[in-house]
mmCIF file of N, CA and C in Angstrom:
data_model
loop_
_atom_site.group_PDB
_atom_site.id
_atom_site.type_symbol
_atom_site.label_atom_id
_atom_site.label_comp_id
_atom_site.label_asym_id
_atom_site.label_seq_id
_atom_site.Cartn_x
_atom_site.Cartn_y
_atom_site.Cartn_z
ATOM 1 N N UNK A 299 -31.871 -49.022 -101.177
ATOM 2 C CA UNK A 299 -30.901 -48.255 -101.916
ATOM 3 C C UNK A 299 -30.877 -46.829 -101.400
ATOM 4 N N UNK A 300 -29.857 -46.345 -100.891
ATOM 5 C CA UNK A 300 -29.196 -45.205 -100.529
ATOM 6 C C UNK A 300 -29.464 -44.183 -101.699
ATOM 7 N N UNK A 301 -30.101 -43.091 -101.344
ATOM 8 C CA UNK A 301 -29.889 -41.863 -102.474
ATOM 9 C C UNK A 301 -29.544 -40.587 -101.475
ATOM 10 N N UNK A 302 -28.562 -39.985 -102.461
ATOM 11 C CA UNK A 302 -27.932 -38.540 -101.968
ATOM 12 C C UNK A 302 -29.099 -37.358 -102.127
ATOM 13 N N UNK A 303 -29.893 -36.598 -101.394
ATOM 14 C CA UNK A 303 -30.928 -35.727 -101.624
ATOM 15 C C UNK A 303 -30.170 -34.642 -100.941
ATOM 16 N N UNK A 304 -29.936 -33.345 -102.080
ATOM 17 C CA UNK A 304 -29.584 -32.201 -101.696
ATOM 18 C C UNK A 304 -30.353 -31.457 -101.974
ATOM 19 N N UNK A 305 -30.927 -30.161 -100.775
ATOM 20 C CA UNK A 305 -31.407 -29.660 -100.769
ATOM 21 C C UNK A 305 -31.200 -28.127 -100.719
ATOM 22 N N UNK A 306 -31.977 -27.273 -101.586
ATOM 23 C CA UNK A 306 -31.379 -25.802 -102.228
ATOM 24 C C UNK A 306 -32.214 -24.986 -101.724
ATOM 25 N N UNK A 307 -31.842 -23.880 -101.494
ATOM 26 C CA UNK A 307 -30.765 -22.814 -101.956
ATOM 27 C C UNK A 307 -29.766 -22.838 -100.674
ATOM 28 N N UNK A 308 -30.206 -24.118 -99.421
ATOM 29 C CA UNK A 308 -29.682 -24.582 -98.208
ATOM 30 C C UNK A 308 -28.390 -24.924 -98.449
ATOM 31 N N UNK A 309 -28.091 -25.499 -99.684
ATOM 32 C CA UNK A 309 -27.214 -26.572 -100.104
ATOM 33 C C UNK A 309 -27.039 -27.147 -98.731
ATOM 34 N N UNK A 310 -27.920 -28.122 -98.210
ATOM 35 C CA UNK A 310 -27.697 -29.369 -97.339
ATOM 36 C C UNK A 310 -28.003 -30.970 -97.498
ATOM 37 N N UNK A 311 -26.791 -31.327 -98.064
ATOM 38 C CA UNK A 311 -27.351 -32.925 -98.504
ATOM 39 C C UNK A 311 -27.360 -34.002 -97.539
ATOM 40 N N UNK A 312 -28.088 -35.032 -97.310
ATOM 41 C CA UNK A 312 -28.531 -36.107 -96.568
ATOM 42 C C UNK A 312 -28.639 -36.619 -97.678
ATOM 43 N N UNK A 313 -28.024 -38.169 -96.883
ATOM 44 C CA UNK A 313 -28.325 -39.471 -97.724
ATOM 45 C C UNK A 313 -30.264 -39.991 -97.194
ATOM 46 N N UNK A 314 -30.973 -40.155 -98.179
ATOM 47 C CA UNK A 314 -32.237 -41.080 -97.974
ATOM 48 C C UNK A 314 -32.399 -42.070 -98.547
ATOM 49 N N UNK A 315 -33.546 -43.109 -97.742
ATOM 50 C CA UNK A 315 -34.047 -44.330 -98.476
ATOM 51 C C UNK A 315 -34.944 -44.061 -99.888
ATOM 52 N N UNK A 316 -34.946 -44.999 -100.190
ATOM 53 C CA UNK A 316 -36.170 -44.922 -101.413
ATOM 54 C C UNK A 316 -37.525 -45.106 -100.744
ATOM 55 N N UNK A 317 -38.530 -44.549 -101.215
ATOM 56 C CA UNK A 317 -39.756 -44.514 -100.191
ATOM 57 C C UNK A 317 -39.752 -43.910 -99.363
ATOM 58 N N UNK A 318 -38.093 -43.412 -98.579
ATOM 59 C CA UNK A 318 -39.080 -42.379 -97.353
ATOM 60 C C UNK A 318 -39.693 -41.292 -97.859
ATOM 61 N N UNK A 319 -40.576 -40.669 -96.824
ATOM 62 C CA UNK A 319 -41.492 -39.308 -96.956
ATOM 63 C C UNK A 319 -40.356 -38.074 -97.258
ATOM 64 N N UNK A 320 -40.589 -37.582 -98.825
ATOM 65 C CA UNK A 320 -39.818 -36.323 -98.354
ATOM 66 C C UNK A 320 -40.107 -35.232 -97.157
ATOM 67 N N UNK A 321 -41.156 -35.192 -96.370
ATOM 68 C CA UNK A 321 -40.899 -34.114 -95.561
ATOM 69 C C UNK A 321 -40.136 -34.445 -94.115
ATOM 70 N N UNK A 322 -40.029 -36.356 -94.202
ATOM 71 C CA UNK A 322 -39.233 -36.499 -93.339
ATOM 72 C C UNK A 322 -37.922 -36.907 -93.546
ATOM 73 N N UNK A 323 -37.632 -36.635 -94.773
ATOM 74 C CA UNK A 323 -35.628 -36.489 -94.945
ATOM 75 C C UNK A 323 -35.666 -35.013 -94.910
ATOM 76 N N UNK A 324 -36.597 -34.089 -95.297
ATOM 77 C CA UNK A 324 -36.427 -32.582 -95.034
ATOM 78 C C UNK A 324 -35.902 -32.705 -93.752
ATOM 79 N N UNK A 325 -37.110 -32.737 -92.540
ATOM 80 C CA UNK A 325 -36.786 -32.497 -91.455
ATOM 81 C C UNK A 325 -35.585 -33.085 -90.322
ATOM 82 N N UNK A 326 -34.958 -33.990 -91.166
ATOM 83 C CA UNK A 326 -33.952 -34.855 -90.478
ATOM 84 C C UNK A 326 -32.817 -34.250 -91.006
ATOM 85 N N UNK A 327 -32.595 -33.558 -92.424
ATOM 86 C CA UNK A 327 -31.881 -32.499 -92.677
ATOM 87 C C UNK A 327 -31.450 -30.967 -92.154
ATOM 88 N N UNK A 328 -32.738 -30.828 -91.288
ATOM 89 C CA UNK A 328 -32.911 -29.701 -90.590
ATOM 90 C C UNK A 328 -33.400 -28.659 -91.538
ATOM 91 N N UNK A 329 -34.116 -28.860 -92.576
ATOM 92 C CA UNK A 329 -35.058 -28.412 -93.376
ATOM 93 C C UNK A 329 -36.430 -28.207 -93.081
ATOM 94 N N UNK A 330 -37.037 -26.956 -93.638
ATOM 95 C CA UNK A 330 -38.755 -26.456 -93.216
ATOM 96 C C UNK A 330 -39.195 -26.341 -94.341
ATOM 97 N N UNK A 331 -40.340 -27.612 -94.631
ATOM 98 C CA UNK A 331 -40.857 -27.310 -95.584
ATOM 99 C C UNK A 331 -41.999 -26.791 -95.587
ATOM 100 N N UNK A 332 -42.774 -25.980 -95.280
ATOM 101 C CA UNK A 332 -43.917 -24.949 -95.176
ATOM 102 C C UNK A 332 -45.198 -26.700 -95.374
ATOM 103 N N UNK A 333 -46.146 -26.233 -94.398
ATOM 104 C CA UNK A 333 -47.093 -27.451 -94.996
ATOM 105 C C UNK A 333 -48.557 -26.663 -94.667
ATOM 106 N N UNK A 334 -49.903 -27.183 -95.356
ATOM 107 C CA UNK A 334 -51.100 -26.758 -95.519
ATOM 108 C C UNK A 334 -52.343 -27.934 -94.942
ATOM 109 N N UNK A 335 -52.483 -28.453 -95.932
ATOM 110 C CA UNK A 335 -53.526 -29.275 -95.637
ATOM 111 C C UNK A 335 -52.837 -30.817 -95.837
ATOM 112 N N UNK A 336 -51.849 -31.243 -96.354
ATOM 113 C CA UNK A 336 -51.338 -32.148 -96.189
ATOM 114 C C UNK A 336 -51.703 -33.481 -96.685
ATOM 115 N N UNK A 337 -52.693 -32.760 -98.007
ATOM 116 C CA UNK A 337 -53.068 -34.117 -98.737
ATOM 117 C C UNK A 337 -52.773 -33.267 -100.253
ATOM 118 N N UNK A 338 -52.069 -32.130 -100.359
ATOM 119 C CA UNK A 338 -51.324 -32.406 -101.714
ATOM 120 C C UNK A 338 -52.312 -31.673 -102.459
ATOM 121 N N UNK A 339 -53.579 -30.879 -101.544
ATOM 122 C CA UNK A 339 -54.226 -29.997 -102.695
ATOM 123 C C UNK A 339 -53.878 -28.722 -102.498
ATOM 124 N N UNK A 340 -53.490 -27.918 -101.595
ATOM 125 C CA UNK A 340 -53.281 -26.497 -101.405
ATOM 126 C C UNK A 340 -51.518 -26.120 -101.891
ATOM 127 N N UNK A 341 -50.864 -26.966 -102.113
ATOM 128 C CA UNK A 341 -49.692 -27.048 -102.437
ATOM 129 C C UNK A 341 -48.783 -25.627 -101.900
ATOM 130 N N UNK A 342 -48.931 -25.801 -100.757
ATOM 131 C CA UNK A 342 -47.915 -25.483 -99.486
ATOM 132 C C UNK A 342 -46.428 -25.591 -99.449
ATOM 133 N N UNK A 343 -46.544 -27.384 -99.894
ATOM 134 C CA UNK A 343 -45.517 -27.924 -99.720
ATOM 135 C C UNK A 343 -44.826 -27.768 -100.851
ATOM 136 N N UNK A 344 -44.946 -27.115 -102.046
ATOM 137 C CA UNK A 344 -44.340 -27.914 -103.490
ATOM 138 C C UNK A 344 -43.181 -27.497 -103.442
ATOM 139 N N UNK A 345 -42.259 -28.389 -104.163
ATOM 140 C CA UNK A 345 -40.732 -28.278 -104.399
ATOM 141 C C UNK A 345 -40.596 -28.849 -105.458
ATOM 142 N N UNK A 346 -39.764 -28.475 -106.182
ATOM 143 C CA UNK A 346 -38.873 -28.550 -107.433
ATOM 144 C C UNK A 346 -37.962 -29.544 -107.218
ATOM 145 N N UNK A 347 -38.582 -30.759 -107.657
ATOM 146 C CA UNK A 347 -37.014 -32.097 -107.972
ATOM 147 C C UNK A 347 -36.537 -31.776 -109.412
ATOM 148 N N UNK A 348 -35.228 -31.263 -109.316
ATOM 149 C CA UNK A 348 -34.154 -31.092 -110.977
ATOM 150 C C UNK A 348 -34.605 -31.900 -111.458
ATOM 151 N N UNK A 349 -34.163 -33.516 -111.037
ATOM 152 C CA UNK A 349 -34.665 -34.256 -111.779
ATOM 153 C C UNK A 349 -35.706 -35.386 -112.803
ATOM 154 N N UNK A 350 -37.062 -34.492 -112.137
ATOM 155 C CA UNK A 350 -38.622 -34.686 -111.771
ATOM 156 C C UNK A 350 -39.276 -33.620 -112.207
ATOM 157 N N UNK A 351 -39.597 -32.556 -111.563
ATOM 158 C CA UNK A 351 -40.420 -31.426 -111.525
ATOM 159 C C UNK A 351 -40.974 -30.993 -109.899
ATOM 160 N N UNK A 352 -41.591 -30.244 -110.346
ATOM 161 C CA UNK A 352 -42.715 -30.197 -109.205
ATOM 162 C C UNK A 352 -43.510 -30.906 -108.539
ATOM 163 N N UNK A 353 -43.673 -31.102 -107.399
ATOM 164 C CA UNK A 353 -44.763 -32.130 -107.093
ATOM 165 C C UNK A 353 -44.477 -31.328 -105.147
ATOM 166 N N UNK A 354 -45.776 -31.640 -104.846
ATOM 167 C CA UNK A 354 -46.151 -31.951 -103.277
ATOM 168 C C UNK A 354 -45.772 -32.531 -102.223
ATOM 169 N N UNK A 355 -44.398 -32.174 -101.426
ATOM 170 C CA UNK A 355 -43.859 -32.788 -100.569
ATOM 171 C C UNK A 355 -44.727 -33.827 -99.921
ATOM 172 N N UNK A 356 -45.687 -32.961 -99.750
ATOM 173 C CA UNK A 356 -46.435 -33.635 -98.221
ATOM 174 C C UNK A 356 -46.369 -35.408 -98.784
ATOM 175 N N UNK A 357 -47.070 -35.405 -99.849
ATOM 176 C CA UNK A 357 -47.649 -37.018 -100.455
ATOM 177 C C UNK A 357 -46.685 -37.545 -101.230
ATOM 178 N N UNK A 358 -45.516 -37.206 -101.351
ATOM 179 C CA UNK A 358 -44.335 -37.606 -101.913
ATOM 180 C C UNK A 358 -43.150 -38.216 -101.376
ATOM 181 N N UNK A 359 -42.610 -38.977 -101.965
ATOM 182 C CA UNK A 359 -41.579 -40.317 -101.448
ATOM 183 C C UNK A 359 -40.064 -40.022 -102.111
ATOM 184 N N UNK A 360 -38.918 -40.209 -101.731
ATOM 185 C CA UNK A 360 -37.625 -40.538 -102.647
ATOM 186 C C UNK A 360 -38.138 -41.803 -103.264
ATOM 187 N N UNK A 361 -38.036 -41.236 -104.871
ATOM 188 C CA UNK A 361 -38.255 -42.308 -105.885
ATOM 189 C C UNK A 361 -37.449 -43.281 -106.041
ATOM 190 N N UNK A 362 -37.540 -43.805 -106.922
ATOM 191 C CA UNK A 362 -37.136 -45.177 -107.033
ATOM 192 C C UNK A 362 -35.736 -44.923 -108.164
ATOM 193 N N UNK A 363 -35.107 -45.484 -108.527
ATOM 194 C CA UNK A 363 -33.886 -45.172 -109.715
ATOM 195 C C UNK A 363 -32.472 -43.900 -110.212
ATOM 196 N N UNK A 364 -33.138 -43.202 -109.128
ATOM 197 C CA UNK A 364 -31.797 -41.901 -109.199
ATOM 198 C C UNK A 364 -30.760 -42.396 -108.318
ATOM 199 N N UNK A 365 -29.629 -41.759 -107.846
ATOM 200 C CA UNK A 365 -28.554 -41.883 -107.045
ATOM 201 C C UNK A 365 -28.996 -41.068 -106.471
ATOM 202 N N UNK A 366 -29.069 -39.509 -106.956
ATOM 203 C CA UNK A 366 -28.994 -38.012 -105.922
ATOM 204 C C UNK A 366 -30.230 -37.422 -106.653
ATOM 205 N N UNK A 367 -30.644 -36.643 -105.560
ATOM 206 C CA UNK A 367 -31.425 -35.620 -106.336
ATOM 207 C C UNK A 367 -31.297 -34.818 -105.964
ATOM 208 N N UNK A 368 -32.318 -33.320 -106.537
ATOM 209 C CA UNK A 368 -31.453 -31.797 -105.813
ATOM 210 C C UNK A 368 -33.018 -31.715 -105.738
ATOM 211 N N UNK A 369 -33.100 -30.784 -104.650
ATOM 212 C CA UNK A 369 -34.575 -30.352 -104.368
ATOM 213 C C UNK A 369 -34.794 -28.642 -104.157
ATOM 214 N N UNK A 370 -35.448 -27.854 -105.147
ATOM 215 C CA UNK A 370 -35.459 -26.993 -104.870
ATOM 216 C C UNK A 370 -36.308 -26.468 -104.060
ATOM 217 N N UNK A 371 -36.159 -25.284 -102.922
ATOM 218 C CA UNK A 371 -37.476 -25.012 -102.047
ATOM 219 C C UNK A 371 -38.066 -23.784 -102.611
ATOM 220 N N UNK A 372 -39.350 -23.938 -102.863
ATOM 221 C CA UNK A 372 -39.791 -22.310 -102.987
ATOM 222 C C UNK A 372 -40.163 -21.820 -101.835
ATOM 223 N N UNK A 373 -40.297 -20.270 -101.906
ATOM 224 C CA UNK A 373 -40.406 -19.348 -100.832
ATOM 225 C C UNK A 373 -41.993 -18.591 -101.038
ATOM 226 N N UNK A 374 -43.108 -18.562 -100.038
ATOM 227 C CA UNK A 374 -44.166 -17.584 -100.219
ATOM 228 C C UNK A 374 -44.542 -17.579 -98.588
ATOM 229 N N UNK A 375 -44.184 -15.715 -99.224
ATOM 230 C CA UNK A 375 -44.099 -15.603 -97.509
ATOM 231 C C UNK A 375 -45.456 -15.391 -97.183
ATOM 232 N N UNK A 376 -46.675 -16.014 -98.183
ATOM 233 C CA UNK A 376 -47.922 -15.814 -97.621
ATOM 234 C C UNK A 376 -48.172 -16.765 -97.183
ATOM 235 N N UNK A 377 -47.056 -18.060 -96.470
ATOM 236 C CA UNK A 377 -47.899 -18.903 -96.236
ATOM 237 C C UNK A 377 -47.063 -19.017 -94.493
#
């Protein structure tokens, strides 16, 4: 199943699978999602799903049951 993932404040949407890796519909979007240690504890990666919350790109998938989602990116320029 096809889901619409738009991504903010970029506004750039790509269609993704369910299950793929969000940091690889980021990057196929032409999206940078800042990354750390890459198991989801230094939270580098975190982004804001509208329809979810927060959670850790790195270890995170397009879920299962939405059509679209919007993904917000945060910004720290300490990283």
């Amino acid at each position: 199943m096809s889901v619409s993932v738009r991504f903010m404040p970029d506004d750039v949407t790509i269609e993704a699978e369910v299950g793929e890796p969000l940091l690889t519909v980021a990057e196929r979007a032409g999206i940078d999602i800042p990354t750390g240690c890459l198991m989801g504890s230094c939270h580098a990666c975190e982004v804001d799903i509208e329809e979810i919350g927060e959670l850790c790109s790195c270890i995170s998938s397009v879920p299962p049951g939405y059509a679209q989602l919007t993904i917000n990116l945060f910004s720290d320029p300490t990283w």
